[in-house]
Amino acid sequence: MSTEGKSFFRQLEERIASSASLLCVGLDPRVARVEGAARKILEENRRLIEATAEYTACYKPNIAFYEAHGAEGIEALEETLSIVPKEIPVILDAKRGDIGATAEAYANLVFDRLDAGAVTLSPYMGKSSAEPFLNYPGRGFFFLCRTSNPGADRLQELRVGSSGGDPLFIKIADEVSGWSADAGIVVAGNDPASLAAVRRRFPEIWILAPGIGAQGGSVEEAVAAGLARSGSRLLPVVARGVSGAKDPAAAARKFRDDINRAREKVLKNGVGSKAPVRARDYRKEEIFQGLVDTGCFRLGSFTLKSGIVSPFYLDLRRISSSPRLMRQVARAYASILPDRKDQKIQRLAGIPVAALPFSTAISLETDIPMVYPRMNAKDHGTGNTVEGGFVPGERVVLVDDLITTGKSKIEAADILRKEGLLVEDLVVLLERGRQGRKDMEQKGIRLHAYAQAEELFQYLLDRGIIGEEKHAELVAFIAD
């Protein structure tokens, strides 16, 4: 709530300075819908506020937990807001997003009746859905951008524009940042890659970052990715991690202290100064982490088909066991598909066996039909050497998981070409070394790799998964 004519963000800045905290505590009472629920809500919130006020920059009640109890719930929310110390601002998590009289009614509830200092809004219906809220000067507006729920990437990471364009959540941030000088955005605290992408785009915008604690977000990673150069402008949100703790005061104090330690580390490393921040590819980092989490990348001693002993092993077949990672990988492939104006892609051709799941996922993502070559001649039935419908002369893009040498790729291309298909391009997720590229060029096939093995190794080093010595060993091995 605004006090003494102060704007929400001015009050927030003063509170951050006086409390030495960026912590936003969620007030989300999970009370059964029974008689006396409103009283229990108020008791629970009073206990939580009294325990955590010393360590809290702001509070964020989610209106759904109050609306579920009808009129009594809204009254409990009003009473809750009245017991929040006046120096502590409140963000009402309402996620409103409608137009006309409906939006005006929502704005009246949020700012006239409840007198919240700020609100979360959904920008999907455009600026007109936000204007009734924007008409309240001095209030704060946090627009949903990249949310913390697991399925959000299906929409929020859709690429806008031509291949390789910005994801939708970046475009949303571009749009809403111009709607008001008091606009902030919501970016998932459990998605540090997206946080980093938004922060690079908007060095000083306020970011509300839910998803810390119970939803898996790491304080250190969120702060490293989302902190502004000023050392502020980021509000990590913790709800169940505090309210569900045996000692909420101790939990809030620990989160505050962890956030401050992470702030100090970031500022010490120069991010809070004018030092340049190394550009990062948020999607690529998520995929790299997925390769680690699913066991696709392993360290050890592995004898390869060639007889060479490798200090690491990549088994990208394991990606199939993670639907989320497979979706991300399909979009990564889609972003590098060669689609020249003079020659459209007419078929995808996955190389058996490893690439068949990938080509299927890419086909579903892009609506480009697929075929696949039989690497061993079929001695029964139709005797097909290429499975799936096609017409000789069509342009086909080969799909494989990774490339070290071009041997199997060339075999697949030869089979397709014998059936009259035009094969000029190969797409892979990872390129390991440079021999494969040379092999493909000799056969008149352009290689398009989403990532280099060296990039994966650098990511592992940056995240502390491997040390400097192991990093040097891996890089030297693929360079041989």
Short mmCIF file of C-alpha atoms in Angstrom, two decimals:
data_model
loop_
_atom_site.label_atom_id
_atom_site.label_comp_id
_atom_site.label_asym_id
_atom_site.label_seq_id
_atom_site.Cartn_x
_atom_site.Cartn_y
_atom_site.Cartn_z
CA MET A 1 0.00 0.00 0.00
CA SER A 2 1.18 3.54 -0.67
CA THR A 3 1.74 5.76 2.35
CA GLU A 4 2.09 9.51 2.74
CA GLY A 5 1.69 10.02 -1.00
CA LYS A 6 4.69 7.84 -1.85
CA SER A 7 4.60 5.74 -4.98
CA PHE A 8 4.76 1.98 -4.57
CA PHE A 9 8.28 1.69 -5.95
CA ARG A 10 9.59 4.56 -3.84
CA GLN A 11 8.15 2.90 -0.74
CA LEU A 12 9.66 -0.41 -1.86
CA GLU A 13 13.11 1.12 -2.33
CA GLU A 14 12.96 2.68 1.13
CA ARG A 15 11.85 -0.60 2.65
CA ILE A 16 14.66 -2.52 0.94
CA ALA A 17 17.17 -0.03 2.29
CA SER A 18 15.83 -0.07 5.86
CA SER A 19 15.40 -3.85 6.07
CA ALA A 20 18.49 -4.80 4.05
CA SER A 21 16.26 -7.34 2.34
CA LEU A 22 14.94 -8.20 -1.12
CA LEU A 23 12.77 -11.03 0.18
CA CYS A 24 9.10 -11.09 -0.84
CA VAL A 25 7.04 -13.37 1.40
CA GLY A 26 3.85 -14.94 0.05
CA LEU A 27 0.74 -14.81 2.22
CA ASP A 28 -1.11 -17.81 0.80
CA PRO A 29 -3.16 -19.42 3.61
CA ARG A 30 -4.12 -22.98 2.78
CA VAL A 31 -7.19 -23.26 5.01
CA ALA A 32 -10.02 -25.73 4.47
CA ARG A 33 -13.40 -24.26 3.49
CA VAL A 34 -15.14 -24.81 6.79
CA GLU A 35 -16.97 -22.64 9.28
CA GLY A 36 -14.57 -20.20 10.90
CA ALA A 37 -12.12 -20.36 7.99
CA ALA A 38 -11.83 -16.58 7.78
CA ARG A 39 -10.76 -16.41 11.41
CA LYS A 40 -8.15 -19.12 10.82
CA ILE A 41 -6.84 -17.26 7.79
CA LEU A 42 -6.40 -14.10 9.80
CA GLU A 43 -4.73 -15.94 12.68
CA GLU A 44 -2.31 -17.69 10.34
CA ASN A 45 -1.44 -14.47 8.52
CA ARG A 46 -1.00 -12.50 11.75
CA ARG A 47 1.39 -15.15 13.07
CA LEU A 48 3.34 -15.15 9.80
CA ILE A 49 3.55 -11.36 9.52
CA GLU A 50 4.68 -10.94 13.13
CA ALA A 51 7.35 -13.60 12.62
CA THR A 52 8.72 -12.35 9.32
CA ALA A 53 8.23 -8.56 9.17
CA GLU A 54 11.80 -7.88 10.31
CA TYR A 55 13.25 -9.80 7.34
CA THR A 56 10.76 -8.90 4.61
CA ALA A 57 10.94 -6.31 1.85
CA CYS A 58 7.31 -6.82 0.83
CA TYR A 59 4.39 -9.22 1.10
CA LYS A 60 2.49 -10.90 -1.73
CA PRO A 61 -0.92 -12.38 -0.91
CA ASN A 62 -2.42 -14.51 -3.69
CA ILE A 63 -6.06 -13.48 -3.94
CA ALA A 64 -7.20 -16.98 -4.94
CA PHE A 65 -6.63 -18.34 -1.41
CA TYR A 66 -9.06 -15.69 -0.11
CA GLU A 67 -11.65 -15.68 -2.91
CA ALA A 68 -12.10 -19.43 -2.37
CA HIS A 69 -13.86 -18.56 0.90
CA GLY A 70 -16.27 -16.07 -0.67
CA ALA A 71 -17.13 -12.77 1.01
CA GLU A 72 -15.58 -13.89 4.29
CA GLY A 73 -12.32 -14.60 2.51
CA ILE A 74 -12.18 -11.14 0.97
CA GLU A 75 -12.87 -9.64 4.39
CA ALA A 76 -10.02 -11.74 5.79
CA LEU A 77 -7.78 -10.37 3.06
CA GLU A 78 -8.79 -6.80 3.95
CA GLU A 79 -8.02 -7.43 7.61
CA THR A 80 -4.72 -9.08 6.69
CA LEU A 81 -3.66 -6.01 4.71
CA SER A 82 -4.60 -3.81 7.64
CA ILE A 83 -2.17 -5.61 9.96
CA VAL A 84 0.79 -5.41 7.58
CA PRO A 85 3.11 -2.70 8.96
CA LYS A 86 2.56 0.47 6.94
CA GLU A 87 6.20 0.69 5.93
CA ILE A 88 6.05 -2.71 4.20
CA PRO A 89 4.54 -2.59 0.69
CA VAL A 90 2.10 -5.18 -0.59
CA ILE A 91 1.78 -6.75 -4.04
CA LEU A 92 -1.61 -8.34 -4.61
CA ASP A 93 -1.12 -11.44 -6.75
CA ALA A 94 -4.34 -11.33 -8.77
CA LYS A 95 -3.16 -11.97 -12.36
CA ARG A 96 -6.07 -9.94 -13.72
CA GLY A 97 -6.43 -9.50 -17.46
CA ASP A 98 -9.78 -8.48 -18.93
CA ILE A 99 -11.22 -5.46 -20.71
CA GLY A 100 -13.84 -2.74 -20.36
CA ALA A 101 -16.12 -2.66 -17.35
CA THR A 102 -14.80 -6.00 -16.11
CA ALA A 103 -11.24 -4.68 -15.90
CA GLU A 104 -12.51 -1.51 -14.20
CA ALA A 105 -14.30 -3.61 -11.59
CA TYR A 106 -11.14 -5.61 -10.93
CA ALA A 107 -9.11 -2.40 -10.59
CA ASN A 108 -11.66 -0.95 -8.17
CA LEU A 109 -11.41 -4.02 -5.96
CA VAL A 110 -7.60 -4.09 -5.99
CA PHE A 111 -6.90 -0.40 -5.46
CA ASP A 112 -10.07 1.19 -4.02
CA ARG A 113 -11.37 -1.46 -1.67
CA LEU A 114 -8.17 -3.37 -0.85
CA ASP A 115 -5.76 -0.42 -1.33
CA ALA A 116 -2.96 -2.71 -2.52
CA GLY A 117 0.27 -1.01 -3.47
CA ALA A 118 0.83 -3.14 -6.58
CA VAL A 119 -0.84 -5.92 -8.54
CA THR A 120 0.13 -8.73 -10.91
CA LEU A 121 -1.56 -8.50 -14.33
CA SER A 122 -1.88 -10.73 -17.37
CA PRO A 123 -1.05 -8.78 -20.55
CA TYR A 124 -2.49 -11.32 -23.00
CA MET A 125 -5.45 -9.12 -24.03
CA GLY A 126 -3.29 -6.08 -24.67
CA LYS A 127 -2.86 -2.67 -23.10
CA SER A 128 -6.60 -2.00 -22.91
CA SER A 129 -6.86 -4.73 -20.27
CA ALA A 130 -4.30 -2.91 -18.14
CA GLU A 131 -5.48 0.68 -18.60
CA PRO A 132 -8.06 0.68 -15.78
CA PHE A 133 -5.21 -0.28 -13.42
CA LEU A 134 -2.73 2.13 -15.01
CA ASN A 135 -5.17 4.96 -14.26
CA TYR A 136 -4.19 4.69 -10.60
CA PRO A 137 -1.03 6.82 -10.35
CA GLY A 138 1.74 5.70 -8.03
CA ARG A 139 0.70 2.06 -7.93
CA GLY A 140 2.93 -0.75 -9.19
CA PHE A 141 2.11 -3.19 -11.99
CA PHE A 142 3.88 -6.52 -12.44
CA PHE A 143 3.02 -8.09 -15.79
CA LEU A 144 3.26 -11.85 -16.27
CA CYS A 145 6.18 -12.57 -18.57
CA ARG A 146 7.85 -15.94 -17.89
CA THR A 147 5.97 -17.84 -15.21
CA SER A 148 7.23 -20.56 -12.89
CA ASN A 149 4.86 -23.41 -13.76
CA PRO A 150 6.41 -26.39 -15.63
CA GLY A 151 4.16 -26.17 -18.71
CA ALA A 152 4.68 -22.45 -19.32
CA ASP A 153 7.37 -23.03 -21.94
CA ARG A 154 4.80 -24.48 -24.39
CA LEU A 155 3.54 -20.96 -25.04
CA GLN A 156 5.95 -18.53 -23.46
CA GLU A 157 9.00 -19.83 -25.31
CA LEU A 158 7.40 -19.88 -28.75
CA ARG A 159 9.68 -18.10 -31.20
CA VAL A 160 8.21 -14.92 -32.65
CA GLY A 161 9.21 -14.01 -36.19
CA SER A 162 11.64 -15.85 -38.42
CA SER A 163 13.79 -18.77 -37.29
CA GLY A 164 15.96 -17.75 -34.37
CA GLY A 165 13.63 -14.89 -33.36
CA ASP A 166 13.01 -13.87 -29.76
CA PRO A 167 10.83 -16.07 -27.56
CA LEU A 168 7.33 -14.79 -26.81
CA PHE A 169 8.14 -13.92 -23.20
CA ILE A 170 10.83 -11.48 -24.36
CA LYS A 171 8.38 -9.87 -26.80
CA ILE A 172 5.86 -9.54 -23.97
CA ALA A 173 8.47 -7.84 -21.79
CA ASP A 174 9.31 -5.51 -24.69
CA GLU A 175 5.66 -4.54 -24.98
CA VAL A 176 4.61 -4.10 -21.34
CA SER A 177 7.76 -2.23 -20.33
CA GLY A 178 6.43 0.73 -22.31
CA TRP A 179 2.97 0.76 -20.80
CA SER A 180 3.90 2.60 -17.62
CA ALA A 181 6.87 4.06 -15.79
CA ASP A 182 5.66 1.91 -12.89
CA ALA A 183 5.70 -1.35 -14.86
CA GLY A 184 7.56 -4.38 -13.53
CA ILE A 185 7.51 -7.93 -14.84
CA VAL A 186 7.11 -11.42 -13.42
CA VAL A 187 9.90 -13.82 -14.37
CA ALA A 188 10.27 -17.26 -12.82
CA GLY A 189 12.90 -17.46 -10.12
CA ASN A 190 13.28 -21.18 -10.88
CA ASP A 191 14.27 -20.37 -14.48
CA PRO A 192 17.60 -18.53 -14.17
CA ALA A 193 18.24 -18.66 -17.91
CA SER A 194 15.05 -16.72 -18.66
CA LEU A 195 15.80 -14.34 -15.80
CA ALA A 196 19.20 -13.63 -17.30
CA ALA A 197 17.71 -13.08 -20.76
CA VAL A 198 15.20 -10.55 -19.42
CA ARG A 199 17.75 -8.78 -17.27
CA ARG A 200 20.10 -8.38 -20.22
CA ARG A 201 17.25 -6.81 -22.19
CA PHE A 202 16.07 -4.57 -19.33
CA PRO A 203 18.98 -3.67 -17.04
CA GLU A 204 16.91 -1.76 -14.47
CA ILE A 205 13.30 -2.99 -14.68
CA TRP A 206 11.76 -4.40 -11.48
CA ILE A 207 11.42 -8.19 -11.58
CA LEU A 208 9.16 -10.22 -9.33
CA ALA A 209 10.63 -13.73 -9.23
CA PRO A 210 8.36 -16.49 -7.86
CA GLY A 211 9.37 -20.14 -7.75
CA ILE A 212 12.05 -20.01 -5.03
CA GLY A 213 12.10 -22.82 -2.48
CA ALA A 214 9.21 -25.27 -2.85
CA GLN A 215 9.13 -24.85 -6.64
CA GLY A 216 12.82 -25.66 -6.93
CA GLY A 217 14.32 -22.22 -7.53
CA SER A 218 17.79 -21.53 -6.16
CA VAL A 219 18.36 -18.21 -4.41
CA GLU A 220 21.95 -17.99 -5.63
CA GLU A 221 21.07 -18.76 -9.24
CA ALA A 222 18.08 -16.40 -9.30
CA VAL A 223 20.07 -13.51 -7.84
CA ALA A 224 23.04 -14.12 -10.14
CA ALA A 225 20.71 -14.09 -13.15
CA GLY A 226 18.24 -11.38 -12.21
CA LEU A 227 19.93 -8.80 -10.01
CA ALA A 228 20.20 -5.33 -11.55
CA ARG A 229 23.52 -3.51 -11.69
CA SER A 230 22.27 -1.32 -8.86
CA GLY A 231 22.21 -4.41 -6.62
CA SER A 232 18.42 -4.33 -6.39
CA ARG A 233 15.34 -4.39 -8.67
CA LEU A 234 14.77 -8.10 -7.97
CA LEU A 235 12.20 -9.57 -5.57
CA PRO A 236 12.66 -13.31 -5.01
CA VAL A 237 9.33 -14.70 -3.79
CA VAL A 238 9.13 -17.40 -1.13
CA ALA A 239 5.74 -18.64 0.07
CA ARG A 240 5.61 -22.25 1.31
CA GLY A 241 9.31 -22.18 2.14
CA VAL A 242 8.49 -19.69 4.90
CA SER A 243 4.86 -20.32 5.84
CA GLY A 244 5.37 -24.10 5.92
CA ALA A 245 8.50 -23.95 8.05
CA LYS A 246 8.41 -24.98 11.71
CA ASP A 247 10.00 -21.63 12.52
CA PRO A 248 8.87 -19.05 9.89
CA ALA A 249 11.05 -16.35 11.44
CA ALA A 250 14.18 -18.47 11.13
CA ALA A 251 13.23 -19.48 7.58
CA ALA A 252 12.64 -15.86 6.51
CA ARG A 253 15.89 -14.77 8.10
CA LYS A 254 17.79 -17.51 6.29
CA PHE A 255 16.26 -16.65 2.92
CA ARG A 256 17.04 -12.97 3.47
CA ASP A 257 20.63 -13.76 4.42
CA ASP A 258 21.07 -16.18 1.52
CA ILE A 259 19.80 -13.52 -0.88
CA ASN A 260 22.18 -10.95 0.58
CA ARG A 261 25.16 -13.29 0.33
CA ALA A 262 24.26 -13.93 -3.30
CA ARG A 263 23.95 -10.16 -3.87
CA GLU A 264 27.39 -9.56 -2.39
CA LYS A 265 28.90 -12.26 -4.57
CA VAL A 266 27.32 -10.85 -7.74
CA LEU A 267 28.35 -7.29 -6.97
CA LYS A 268 31.87 -8.38 -6.07
CA ASN A 269 32.20 -10.09 -9.44
CA GLY A 270 31.42 -6.88 -11.24
CA VAL A 271 27.86 -7.41 -12.41
CA GLY A 272 26.72 -4.54 -10.26
CA SER A 273 29.24 -2.22 -11.91
CA LYS A 274 29.58 -1.20 -15.54
CA ALA A 275 31.57 -4.31 -16.35
CA PRO A 276 30.13 -6.14 -19.40
CA VAL A 277 28.06 -9.23 -18.76
CA ARG A 278 28.84 -12.20 -20.98
CA ALA A 279 25.91 -12.92 -23.26
CA ARG A 280 24.13 -16.21 -22.55
CA ASP A 281 21.74 -18.29 -24.59
CA TYR A 282 18.93 -19.11 -22.17
CA ARG A 283 17.54 -22.04 -24.21
CA LYS A 284 20.94 -23.57 -24.86
CA GLU A 285 21.76 -23.50 -21.15
CA GLU A 286 18.46 -25.20 -20.30
CA ILE A 287 19.21 -27.94 -22.80
CA PHE A 288 22.75 -28.38 -21.47
CA GLN A 289 21.38 -28.70 -17.94
CA GLY A 290 18.82 -31.19 -19.23
CA LEU A 291 21.62 -33.31 -20.70
CA VAL A 292 23.24 -33.41 -17.28
CA ASP A 293 20.01 -34.09 -15.37
CA THR A 294 18.96 -36.97 -17.64
CA GLY A 295 22.37 -38.61 -17.67
CA CYS A 296 22.95 -37.91 -21.36
CA PHE A 297 26.36 -36.50 -20.44
CA ARG A 298 28.62 -38.60 -18.25
CA LEU A 299 32.22 -38.41 -17.13
CA GLY A 300 34.42 -41.47 -16.81
CA SER A 301 36.39 -43.74 -19.10
CA PHE A 302 34.50 -44.98 -22.15
CA THR A 303 35.77 -47.07 -25.05
CA LEU A 304 34.27 -45.74 -28.28
CA LYS A 305 33.40 -47.74 -31.42
CA SER A 306 36.72 -46.63 -32.88
CA GLY A 307 38.57 -48.16 -29.92
CA ILE A 308 39.59 -44.76 -28.56
CA VAL A 309 39.08 -44.26 -24.81
CA SER A 310 37.08 -41.08 -24.12
CA PRO A 311 36.93 -39.16 -20.80
CA PHE A 312 33.22 -38.44 -21.37
CA TYR A 313 30.22 -40.01 -23.05
CA LEU A 314 27.19 -38.49 -24.75
CA ASP A 315 24.10 -40.69 -24.95
CA LEU A 316 21.45 -38.41 -26.44
CA ARG A 317 18.99 -41.32 -26.75
CA ARG A 318 18.12 -40.65 -23.10
CA ILE A 319 16.48 -37.36 -24.10
CA SER A 320 13.44 -39.42 -25.15
CA SER A 321 12.76 -40.14 -21.48
CA SER A 322 12.13 -36.45 -20.74
CA PRO A 323 9.16 -34.95 -22.62
CA ARG A 324 10.07 -31.43 -21.47
CA LEU A 325 13.65 -31.75 -22.69
CA MET A 326 12.49 -33.32 -25.95
CA ARG A 327 10.23 -30.33 -26.61
CA GLN A 328 13.11 -27.95 -25.96
CA VAL A 329 15.38 -29.95 -28.24
CA ALA A 330 12.76 -30.02 -31.02
CA ARG A 331 12.54 -26.22 -30.88
CA ALA A 332 16.32 -25.98 -30.92
CA TYR A 333 16.45 -28.05 -34.10
CA ALA A 334 13.62 -25.99 -35.62
CA SER A 335 15.62 -22.80 -35.03
CA ILE A 336 18.52 -24.03 -37.22
CA LEU A 337 16.61 -25.66 -40.06
CA PRO A 338 17.90 -24.24 -43.37
CA ASP A 339 14.85 -22.71 -45.01
CA ARG A 340 15.96 -20.69 -48.00
CA LYS A 341 13.30 -18.84 -49.98
CA ASP A 342 14.23 -20.54 -53.21
CA GLN A 343 14.11 -24.07 -51.75
CA LYS A 344 11.66 -25.03 -49.02
CA ILE A 345 12.23 -28.10 -46.87
CA GLN A 346 9.83 -30.81 -48.02
CA ARG A 347 10.91 -33.72 -45.84
CA LEU A 348 12.91 -34.45 -42.70
CA ALA A 349 14.94 -37.65 -42.69
CA GLY A 350 15.93 -39.04 -39.32
CA ILE A 351 18.93 -41.36 -39.33
CA PRO A 352 18.10 -44.60 -37.48
CA VAL A 353 18.05 -45.29 -34.69
CA ALA A 354 19.08 -42.41 -32.43
CA ALA A 355 17.64 -39.59 -34.54
CA LEU A 356 14.18 -41.05 -35.17
CA PRO A 357 12.64 -39.61 -31.97
CA PHE A 358 14.21 -36.24 -32.75
CA SER A 359 12.97 -36.08 -36.33
CA THR A 360 9.50 -37.09 -35.12
CA ALA A 361 9.50 -34.31 -32.50
CA ILE A 362 10.77 -31.76 -35.04
CA SER A 363 8.08 -32.84 -37.49
CA LEU A 364 5.40 -32.29 -34.84
CA GLU A 365 6.92 -28.91 -33.97
CA THR A 366 7.24 -27.67 -37.58
CA ASP A 367 4.57 -29.64 -39.52
CA ILE A 368 7.27 -30.80 -41.93
CA PRO A 369 6.64 -34.48 -42.83
CA MET A 370 9.37 -37.02 -42.25
CA VAL A 371 10.84 -40.12 -43.83
CA TYR A 372 13.75 -42.29 -42.83
CA PRO A 373 16.30 -44.42 -44.69
CA ARG A 374 16.71 -48.09 -43.91
CA MET A 375 20.38 -48.49 -43.06
CA ASN A 376 20.08 -52.25 -43.64
CA ALA A 377 18.30 -53.45 -46.78
CA LYS A 378 14.80 -54.84 -46.18
CA ASP A 379 14.57 -58.40 -47.55
CA HIS A 380 10.83 -58.86 -47.05
CA GLY A 381 7.54 -57.08 -47.68
CA THR A 382 7.88 -54.06 -49.97
CA GLY A 383 11.67 -54.02 -49.83
CA ASN A 384 11.66 -50.26 -49.16
CA THR A 385 14.98 -48.52 -48.66
CA VAL A 386 13.21 -45.31 -47.55
CA GLU A 387 10.16 -45.47 -45.29
CA GLY A 388 7.40 -42.88 -45.53
CA GLY A 389 5.74 -41.04 -48.39
CA PHE A 390 7.84 -38.92 -50.72
CA VAL A 391 8.23 -37.82 -54.32
CA PRO A 392 11.60 -38.00 -56.11
CA GLY A 393 13.13 -34.56 -56.43
CA GLU A 394 11.93 -33.34 -53.03
CA ARG A 395 14.38 -31.53 -50.78
CA VAL A 396 15.20 -33.53 -47.65
CA VAL A 397 17.11 -32.40 -44.56
CA LEU A 398 19.01 -35.11 -42.71
CA VAL A 399 18.56 -35.20 -38.93
CA ASP A 400 20.96 -36.81 -36.45
CA ASP A 401 21.70 -36.38 -32.77
CA LEU A 402 25.40 -35.51 -32.92
CA ILE A 403 28.34 -35.70 -35.29
CA THR A 404 31.93 -36.77 -34.74
CA THR A 405 32.66 -38.17 -38.20
CA GLY A 406 30.41 -38.23 -41.25
CA LYS A 407 30.39 -41.99 -41.93
CA SER A 408 26.79 -42.91 -40.97
CA LYS A 409 25.45 -39.61 -42.27
CA ILE A 410 27.00 -40.17 -45.68
CA GLU A 411 25.56 -43.71 -45.80
CA ALA A 412 22.08 -42.32 -45.06
CA ALA A 413 22.45 -39.56 -47.65
CA ASP A 414 23.49 -42.07 -50.30
CA ILE A 415 20.36 -44.18 -49.65
CA LEU A 416 18.09 -41.15 -49.94
CA ARG A 417 19.83 -39.84 -53.04
CA LYS A 418 19.47 -43.23 -54.79
CA GLU A 419 15.71 -42.79 -54.38
CA GLY A 420 15.90 -39.43 -56.16
CA LEU A 421 15.72 -37.19 -53.10
CA LEU A 422 17.77 -33.99 -52.87
CA VAL A 423 20.02 -34.05 -49.79
CA GLU A 424 22.10 -30.92 -49.20
CA ASP A 425 21.78 -30.27 -45.46
CA LEU A 426 22.29 -32.04 -42.14
CA VAL A 427 21.11 -30.78 -38.75
CA VAL A 428 22.51 -32.07 -35.44
CA LEU A 429 22.09 -31.06 -31.84
CA LEU A 430 25.80 -31.29 -30.98
CA GLU A 431 28.97 -31.11 -33.06
CA ARG A 432 31.94 -32.86 -31.51
CA GLY A 433 35.24 -31.87 -33.11
CA ARG A 434 35.63 -30.73 -36.72
CA GLN A 435 36.12 -33.93 -38.70
CA GLY A 436 32.43 -34.46 -39.27
CA ARG A 437 32.01 -31.05 -40.87
CA LYS A 438 34.89 -31.76 -43.24
CA ASP A 439 33.41 -35.15 -44.15
CA MET A 440 30.02 -33.62 -44.96
CA GLU A 441 31.49 -30.80 -47.03
CA GLN A 442 33.29 -33.36 -49.21
CA LYS A 443 29.89 -34.91 -50.00
CA GLY A 444 28.27 -31.55 -50.76
CA ILE A 445 26.24 -31.49 -47.55
CA ARG A 446 26.07 -28.40 -45.32
CA LEU A 447 26.24 -29.07 -41.58
CA HIS A 448 24.03 -27.06 -39.22
CA ALA A 449 24.84 -27.70 -35.53
CA TYR A 450 22.79 -26.21 -32.70
CA ALA A 451 25.75 -26.33 -30.29
CA GLN A 452 29.41 -27.24 -30.12
CA ALA A 453 30.77 -29.68 -27.56
CA GLU A 454 33.08 -26.90 -26.36
CA GLU A 455 30.01 -24.82 -25.43
CA LEU A 456 28.70 -27.69 -23.32
CA PHE A 457 32.07 -28.01 -21.58
CA GLN A 458 32.14 -24.27 -20.86
CA TYR A 459 28.65 -24.46 -19.37
CA LEU A 460 29.72 -27.33 -17.12
CA LEU A 461 32.70 -25.28 -15.98
CA ASP A 462 30.63 -22.15 -15.36
CA ARG A 463 28.13 -24.11 -13.26
CA GLY A 464 30.84 -25.81 -11.20
CA ILE A 465 29.94 -29.26 -12.52
CA ILE A 466 33.53 -29.73 -13.64
CA GLY A 467 36.74 -27.98 -12.63
CA GLU A 468 39.38 -26.21 -14.68
CA GLU A 469 41.55 -29.32 -15.01
CA LYS A 470 38.72 -31.53 -16.27
CA HIS A 471 37.56 -28.79 -18.62
CA ALA A 472 41.02 -28.57 -20.17
CA GLU A 473 41.12 -32.36 -20.53
CA LEU A 474 37.76 -32.50 -22.34
CA VAL A 475 38.60 -29.65 -24.70
CA ALA A 476 42.00 -31.20 -25.52
CA PHE A 477 40.41 -34.60 -26.19
CA ILE A 478 37.97 -33.40 -28.86
CA ALA A 479 40.68 -31.20 -30.40
CA ASP A 480 42.90 -34.24 -31.12
#
